[in-house]
Coordinates of C-alpha atoms and ligand atoms in Angstrom, one line a residue:
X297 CA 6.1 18.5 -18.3
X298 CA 8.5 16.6 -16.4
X299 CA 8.7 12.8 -16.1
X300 CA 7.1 12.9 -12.4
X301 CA 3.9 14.5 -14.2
X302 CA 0.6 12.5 -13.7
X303 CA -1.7 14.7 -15.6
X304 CA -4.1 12.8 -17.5
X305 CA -3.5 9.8 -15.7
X306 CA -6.2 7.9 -13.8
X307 CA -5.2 6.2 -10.4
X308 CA -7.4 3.6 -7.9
X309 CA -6.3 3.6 -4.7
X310 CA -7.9 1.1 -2.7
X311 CA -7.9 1.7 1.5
X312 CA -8.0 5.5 0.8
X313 CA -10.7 7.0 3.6
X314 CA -7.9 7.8 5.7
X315 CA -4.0 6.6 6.9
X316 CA -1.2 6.1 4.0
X317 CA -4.1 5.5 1.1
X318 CA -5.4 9.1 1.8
X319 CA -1.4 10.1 1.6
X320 CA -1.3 8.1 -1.8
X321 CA -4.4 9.8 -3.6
X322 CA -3.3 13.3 -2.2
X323 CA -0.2 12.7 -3.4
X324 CA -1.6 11.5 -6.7
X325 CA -3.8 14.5 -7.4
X326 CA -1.1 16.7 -6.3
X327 CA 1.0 15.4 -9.8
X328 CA -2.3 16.2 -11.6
X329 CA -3.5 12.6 -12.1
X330 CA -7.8 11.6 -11.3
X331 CA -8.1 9.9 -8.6
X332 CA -10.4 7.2 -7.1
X333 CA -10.8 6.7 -3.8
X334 CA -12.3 3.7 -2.4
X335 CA -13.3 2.7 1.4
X336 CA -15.5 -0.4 3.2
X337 CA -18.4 2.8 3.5
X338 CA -19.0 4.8 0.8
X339 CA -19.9 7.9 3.2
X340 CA -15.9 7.7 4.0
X341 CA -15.3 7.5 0.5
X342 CA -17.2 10.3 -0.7
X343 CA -15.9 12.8 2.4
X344 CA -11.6 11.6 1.4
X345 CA -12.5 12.2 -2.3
X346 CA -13.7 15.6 -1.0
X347 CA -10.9 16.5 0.8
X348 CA -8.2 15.5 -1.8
X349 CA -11.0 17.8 -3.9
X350 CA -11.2 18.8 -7.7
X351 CA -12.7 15.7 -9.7
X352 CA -11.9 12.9 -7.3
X353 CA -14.5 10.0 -7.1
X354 CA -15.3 8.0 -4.0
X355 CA -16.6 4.7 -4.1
X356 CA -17.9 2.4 -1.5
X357 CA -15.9 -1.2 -2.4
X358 CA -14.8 -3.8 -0.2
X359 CA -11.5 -4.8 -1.5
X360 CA -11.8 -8.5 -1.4
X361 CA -15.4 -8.1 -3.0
X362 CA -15.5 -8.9 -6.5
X363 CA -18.5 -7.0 -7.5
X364 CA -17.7 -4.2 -5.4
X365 CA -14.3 -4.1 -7.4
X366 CA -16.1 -4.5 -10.6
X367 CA -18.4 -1.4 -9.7
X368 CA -15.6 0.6 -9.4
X369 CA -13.5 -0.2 -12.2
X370 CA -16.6 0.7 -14.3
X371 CA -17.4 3.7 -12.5
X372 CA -13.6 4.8 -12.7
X373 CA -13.5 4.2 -17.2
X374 CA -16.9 5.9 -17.1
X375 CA -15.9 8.7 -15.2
X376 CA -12.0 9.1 -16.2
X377 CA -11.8 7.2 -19.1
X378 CA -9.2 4.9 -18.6
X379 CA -7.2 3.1 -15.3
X380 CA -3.7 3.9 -15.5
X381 CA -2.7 3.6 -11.9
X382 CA -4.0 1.0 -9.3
X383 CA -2.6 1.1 -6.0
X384 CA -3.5 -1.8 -3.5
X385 CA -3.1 0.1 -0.4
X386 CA -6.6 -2.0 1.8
X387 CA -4.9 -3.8 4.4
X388 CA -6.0 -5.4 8.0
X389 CA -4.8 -6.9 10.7
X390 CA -7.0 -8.9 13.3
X391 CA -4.2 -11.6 13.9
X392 CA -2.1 -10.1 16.7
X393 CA -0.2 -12.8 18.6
X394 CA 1.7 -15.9 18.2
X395 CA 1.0 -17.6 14.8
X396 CA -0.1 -21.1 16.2
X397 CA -2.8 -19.0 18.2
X398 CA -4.2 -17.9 15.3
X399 CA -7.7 -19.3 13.9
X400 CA -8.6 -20.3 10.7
X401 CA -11.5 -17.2 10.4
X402 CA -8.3 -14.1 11.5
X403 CA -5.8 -16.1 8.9
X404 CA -8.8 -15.8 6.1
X405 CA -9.4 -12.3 6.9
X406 CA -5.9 -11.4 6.6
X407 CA -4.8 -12.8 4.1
X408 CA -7.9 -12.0 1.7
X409 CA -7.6 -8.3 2.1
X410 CA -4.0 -8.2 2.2
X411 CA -2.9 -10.9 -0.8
X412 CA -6.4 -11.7 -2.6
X413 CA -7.6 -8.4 -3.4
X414 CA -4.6 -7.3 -4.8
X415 CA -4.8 -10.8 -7.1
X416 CA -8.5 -9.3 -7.9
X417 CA -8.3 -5.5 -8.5
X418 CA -4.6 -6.6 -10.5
X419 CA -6.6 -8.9 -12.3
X420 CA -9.9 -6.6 -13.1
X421 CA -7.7 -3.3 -13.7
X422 CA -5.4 -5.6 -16.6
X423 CA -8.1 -7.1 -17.9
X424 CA -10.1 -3.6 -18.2
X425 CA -7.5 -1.7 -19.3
X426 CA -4.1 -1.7 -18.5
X427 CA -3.4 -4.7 -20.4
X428 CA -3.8 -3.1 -23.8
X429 CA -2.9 0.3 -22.5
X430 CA -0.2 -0.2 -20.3
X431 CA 0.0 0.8 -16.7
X432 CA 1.6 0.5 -13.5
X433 CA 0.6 -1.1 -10.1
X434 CA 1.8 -0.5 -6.7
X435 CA 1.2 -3.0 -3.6
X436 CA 1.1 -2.2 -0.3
X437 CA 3.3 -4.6 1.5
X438 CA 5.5 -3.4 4.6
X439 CA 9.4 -4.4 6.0
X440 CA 7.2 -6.8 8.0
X441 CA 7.5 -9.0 5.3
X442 CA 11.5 -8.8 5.1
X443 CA 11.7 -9.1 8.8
X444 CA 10.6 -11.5 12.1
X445 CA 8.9 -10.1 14.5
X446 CA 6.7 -10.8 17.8
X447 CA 3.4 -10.8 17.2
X448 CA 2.8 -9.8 13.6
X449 CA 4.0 -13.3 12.7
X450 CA 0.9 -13.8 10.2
X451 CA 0.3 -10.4 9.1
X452 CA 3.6 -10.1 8.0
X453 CA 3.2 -13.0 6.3
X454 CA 0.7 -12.1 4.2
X455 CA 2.8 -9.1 3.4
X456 CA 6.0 -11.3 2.2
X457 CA 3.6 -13.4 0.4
X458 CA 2.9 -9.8 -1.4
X459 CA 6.1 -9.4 -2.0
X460 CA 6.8 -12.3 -3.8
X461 CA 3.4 -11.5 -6.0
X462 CA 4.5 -8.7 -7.1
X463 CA 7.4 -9.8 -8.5
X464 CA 5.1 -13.0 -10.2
X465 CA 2.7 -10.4 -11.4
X466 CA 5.9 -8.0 -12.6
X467 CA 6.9 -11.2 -14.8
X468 CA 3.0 -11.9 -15.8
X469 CA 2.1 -8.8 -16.8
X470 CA 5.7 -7.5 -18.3
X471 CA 6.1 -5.8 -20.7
X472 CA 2.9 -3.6 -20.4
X473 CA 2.3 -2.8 -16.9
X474 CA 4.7 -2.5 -14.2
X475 CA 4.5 -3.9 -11.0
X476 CA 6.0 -3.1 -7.6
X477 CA 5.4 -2.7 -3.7
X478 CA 6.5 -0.3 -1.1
X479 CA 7.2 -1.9 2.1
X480 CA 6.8 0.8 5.0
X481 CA 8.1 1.0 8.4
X482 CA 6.1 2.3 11.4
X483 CA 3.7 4.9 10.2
X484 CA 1.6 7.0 12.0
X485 CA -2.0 5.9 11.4
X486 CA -4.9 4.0 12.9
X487 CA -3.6 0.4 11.9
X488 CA -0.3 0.7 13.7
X489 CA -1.3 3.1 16.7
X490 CA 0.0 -0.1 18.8
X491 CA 3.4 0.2 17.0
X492 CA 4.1 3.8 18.4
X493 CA 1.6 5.5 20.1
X494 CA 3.1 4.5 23.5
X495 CA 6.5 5.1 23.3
X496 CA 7.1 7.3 20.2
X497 CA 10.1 9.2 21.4
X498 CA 11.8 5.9 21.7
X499 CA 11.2 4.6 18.8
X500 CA 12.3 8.3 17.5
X501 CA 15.5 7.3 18.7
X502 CA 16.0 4.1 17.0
X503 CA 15.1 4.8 13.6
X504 CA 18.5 6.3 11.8
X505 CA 16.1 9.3 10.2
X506 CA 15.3 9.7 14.2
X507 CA 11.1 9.8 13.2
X508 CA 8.3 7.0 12.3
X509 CA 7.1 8.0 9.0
X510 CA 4.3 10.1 8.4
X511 CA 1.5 9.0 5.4
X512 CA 3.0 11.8 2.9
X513 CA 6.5 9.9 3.1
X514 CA 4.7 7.1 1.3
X515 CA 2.3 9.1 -1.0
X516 CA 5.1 10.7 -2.3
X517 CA 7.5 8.0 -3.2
X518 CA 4.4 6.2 -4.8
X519 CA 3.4 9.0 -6.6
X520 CA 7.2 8.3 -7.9
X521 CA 7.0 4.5 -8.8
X522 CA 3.6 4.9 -10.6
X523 CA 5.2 8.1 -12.8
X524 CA 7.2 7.9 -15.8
X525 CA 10.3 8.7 -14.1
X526 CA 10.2 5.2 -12.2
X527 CA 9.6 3.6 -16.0
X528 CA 12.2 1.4 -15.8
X529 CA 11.4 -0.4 -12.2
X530 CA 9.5 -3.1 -12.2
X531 CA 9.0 -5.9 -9.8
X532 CA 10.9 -4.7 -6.8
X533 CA 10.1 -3.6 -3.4
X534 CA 10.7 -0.2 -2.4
X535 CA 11.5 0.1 1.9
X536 CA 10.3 3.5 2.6
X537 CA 11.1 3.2 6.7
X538 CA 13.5 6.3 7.6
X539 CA 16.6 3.7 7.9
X540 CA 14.3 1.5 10.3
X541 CA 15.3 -1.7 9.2
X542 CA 19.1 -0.9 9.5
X543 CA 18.9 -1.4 13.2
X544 CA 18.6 0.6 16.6
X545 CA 20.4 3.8 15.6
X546 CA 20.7 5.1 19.0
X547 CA 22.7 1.9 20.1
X548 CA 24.8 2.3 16.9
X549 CA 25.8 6.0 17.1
X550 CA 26.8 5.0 21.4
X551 CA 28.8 2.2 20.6
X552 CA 30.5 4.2 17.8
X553 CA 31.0 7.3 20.5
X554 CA 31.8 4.8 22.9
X555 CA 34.8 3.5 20.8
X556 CA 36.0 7.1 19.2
Ligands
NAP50 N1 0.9 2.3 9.3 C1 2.0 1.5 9.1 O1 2.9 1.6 10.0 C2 2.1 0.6 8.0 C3 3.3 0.0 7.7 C4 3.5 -0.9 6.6 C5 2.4 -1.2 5.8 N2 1.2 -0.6 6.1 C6 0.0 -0.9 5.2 O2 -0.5 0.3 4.7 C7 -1.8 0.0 4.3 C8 -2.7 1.1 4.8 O3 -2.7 1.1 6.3 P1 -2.8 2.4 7.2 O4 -1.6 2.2 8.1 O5 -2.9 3.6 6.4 O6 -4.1 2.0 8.0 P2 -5.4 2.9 8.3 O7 -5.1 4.3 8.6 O8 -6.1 2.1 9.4 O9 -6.2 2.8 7.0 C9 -6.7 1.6 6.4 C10 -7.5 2.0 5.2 O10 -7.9 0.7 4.6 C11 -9.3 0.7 4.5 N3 -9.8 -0.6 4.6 C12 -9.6 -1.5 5.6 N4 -10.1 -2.7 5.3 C13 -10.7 -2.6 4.1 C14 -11.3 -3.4 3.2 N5 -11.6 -4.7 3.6 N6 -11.8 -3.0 2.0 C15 -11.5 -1.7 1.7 N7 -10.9 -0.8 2.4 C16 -10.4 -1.2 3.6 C17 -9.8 1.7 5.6 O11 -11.0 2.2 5.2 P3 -12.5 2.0 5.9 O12 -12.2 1.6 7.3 O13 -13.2 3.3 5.7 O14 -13.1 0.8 5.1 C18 -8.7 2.7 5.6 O15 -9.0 3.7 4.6 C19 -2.2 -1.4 4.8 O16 -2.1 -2.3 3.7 C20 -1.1 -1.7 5.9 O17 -0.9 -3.0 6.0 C21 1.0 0.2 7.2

């Protein structure tokens, strides 16, 4: 058994119908940990706990619902036993544009699936288990929240605000449970399509690893942070973005041709 091993572990991914929290549970199962699978419908639920297969559970939860959440952490101890892993992976964005056109009903929405329910399902899952048991928790925040950029002003708010509550949690919860995010670049799911769908090989060219990440790039280096091997990293925030946020890569490697 090596330290990457997730056998007998018990994971919640929230957000996991389809996009990077599929990745994440896939990834999960892969180690050998149960996996939970939640999604706004539990039809979607049910059909991405069926395709990651074996005993994974799918359960209809809106993440910023607190009896939703409660159902699920129930249905997860009474199913697996215990809730090792949580993974905080629901996440929205309705607030493209400047950030003094947004409203007060897109700011709410964003920043209750993307910041509260990570505050509840943290909450729940240490209260349930992990706090006598130990465990380890992974956000979902993105290099929006280290960066500035047009249009994403709030969402990527939301996100640093993650990051900082992560490291606040890391603190609150130390020494039992661990705590950290990832923070993404462009990946290719629904939620970004606007990010790359248009101009892709472009972007391609820009990003040092000269690709936008793919869902599994993410599964697997969370399937890393919640594991053993990753036992001594807590409260930090792990950039998964292919060199993204390192600058335009094509415009390096020209200027460095240019001056050889
Ligand atoms: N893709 C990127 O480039 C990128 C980069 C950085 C960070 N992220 C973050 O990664 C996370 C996953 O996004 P994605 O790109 O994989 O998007 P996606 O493919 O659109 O998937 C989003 C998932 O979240 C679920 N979801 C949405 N709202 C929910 C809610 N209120 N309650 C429960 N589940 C909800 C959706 O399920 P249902 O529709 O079935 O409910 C779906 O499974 C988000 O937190 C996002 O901010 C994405």
């Amino acid at each position: 058994m090596t330290p990457f091993d997730l056998t007998g572990r018990t994971a919640i991914v929230t957000g996991a119908s389809r996009g990077i929290g599929l990745a994440v549970a896939k990834a999960i199962a892969a180690a050998g940990g149960n996996v939970v699978l939640t999604s706004r419908s539990q039809e979607s639920a049910d059909a991405a706990a069926a395709e990651v297969g074996g005993a994974a559970l799918g359960v209809g939860a809106h993440a910023a619902d607190e009896p939703s959440a409660r159902r699920c952490l129930d249905a997860t101890l009474e199913r697996f036993g215990s809730i090792d892993i949580l993974v905080n992976n629901a996440g929205t964005n309705p607030s493209y544009g400047p950030v003094i056109d947004q409203d007060h009903a897109r700011f709410a929405k964003t920043f209750e699936v993307n910041l509260w329910a990570p505050i509840l399902w943290t909450g729940l899952a240490a209260r349930a288990w992990m706090g006598e048991h130990g465990g380890a928790v992974v956000n979902m925040a993105s290099i929006g929240g280290l960066v500035y950029e047009p249009n994403l002003g709030l969402y990527n708010a939301s996100k640093a605000a993650l990051i900082h509550l992560t490291k606040q949690l890391a603190l609150e919860l130390s020494p039992r449970v661990r705590v950290n995010s990832v923070a993404p670049g462009v990946v290719r799911t629904t939620l970004a399509e606007s990010l790359w769908k248009e101009h892709e090989g472009q972007l391609n060219s820009s990003i040092a690893a000269a690709r936008i990440g793919e869902p599994a790039d993410v599964g697997s280096a969370i399937a890393f942070l919640v594991s053993d091997a990753a036992s001594w990293i807590t409260g930090e925030t792990f950039v998964i973005d292919g060199g993204q946020r390192l600058g335009d890569a094509a415009l390096f490697r020209a200027e460095a041709a240019a001056h050889a």
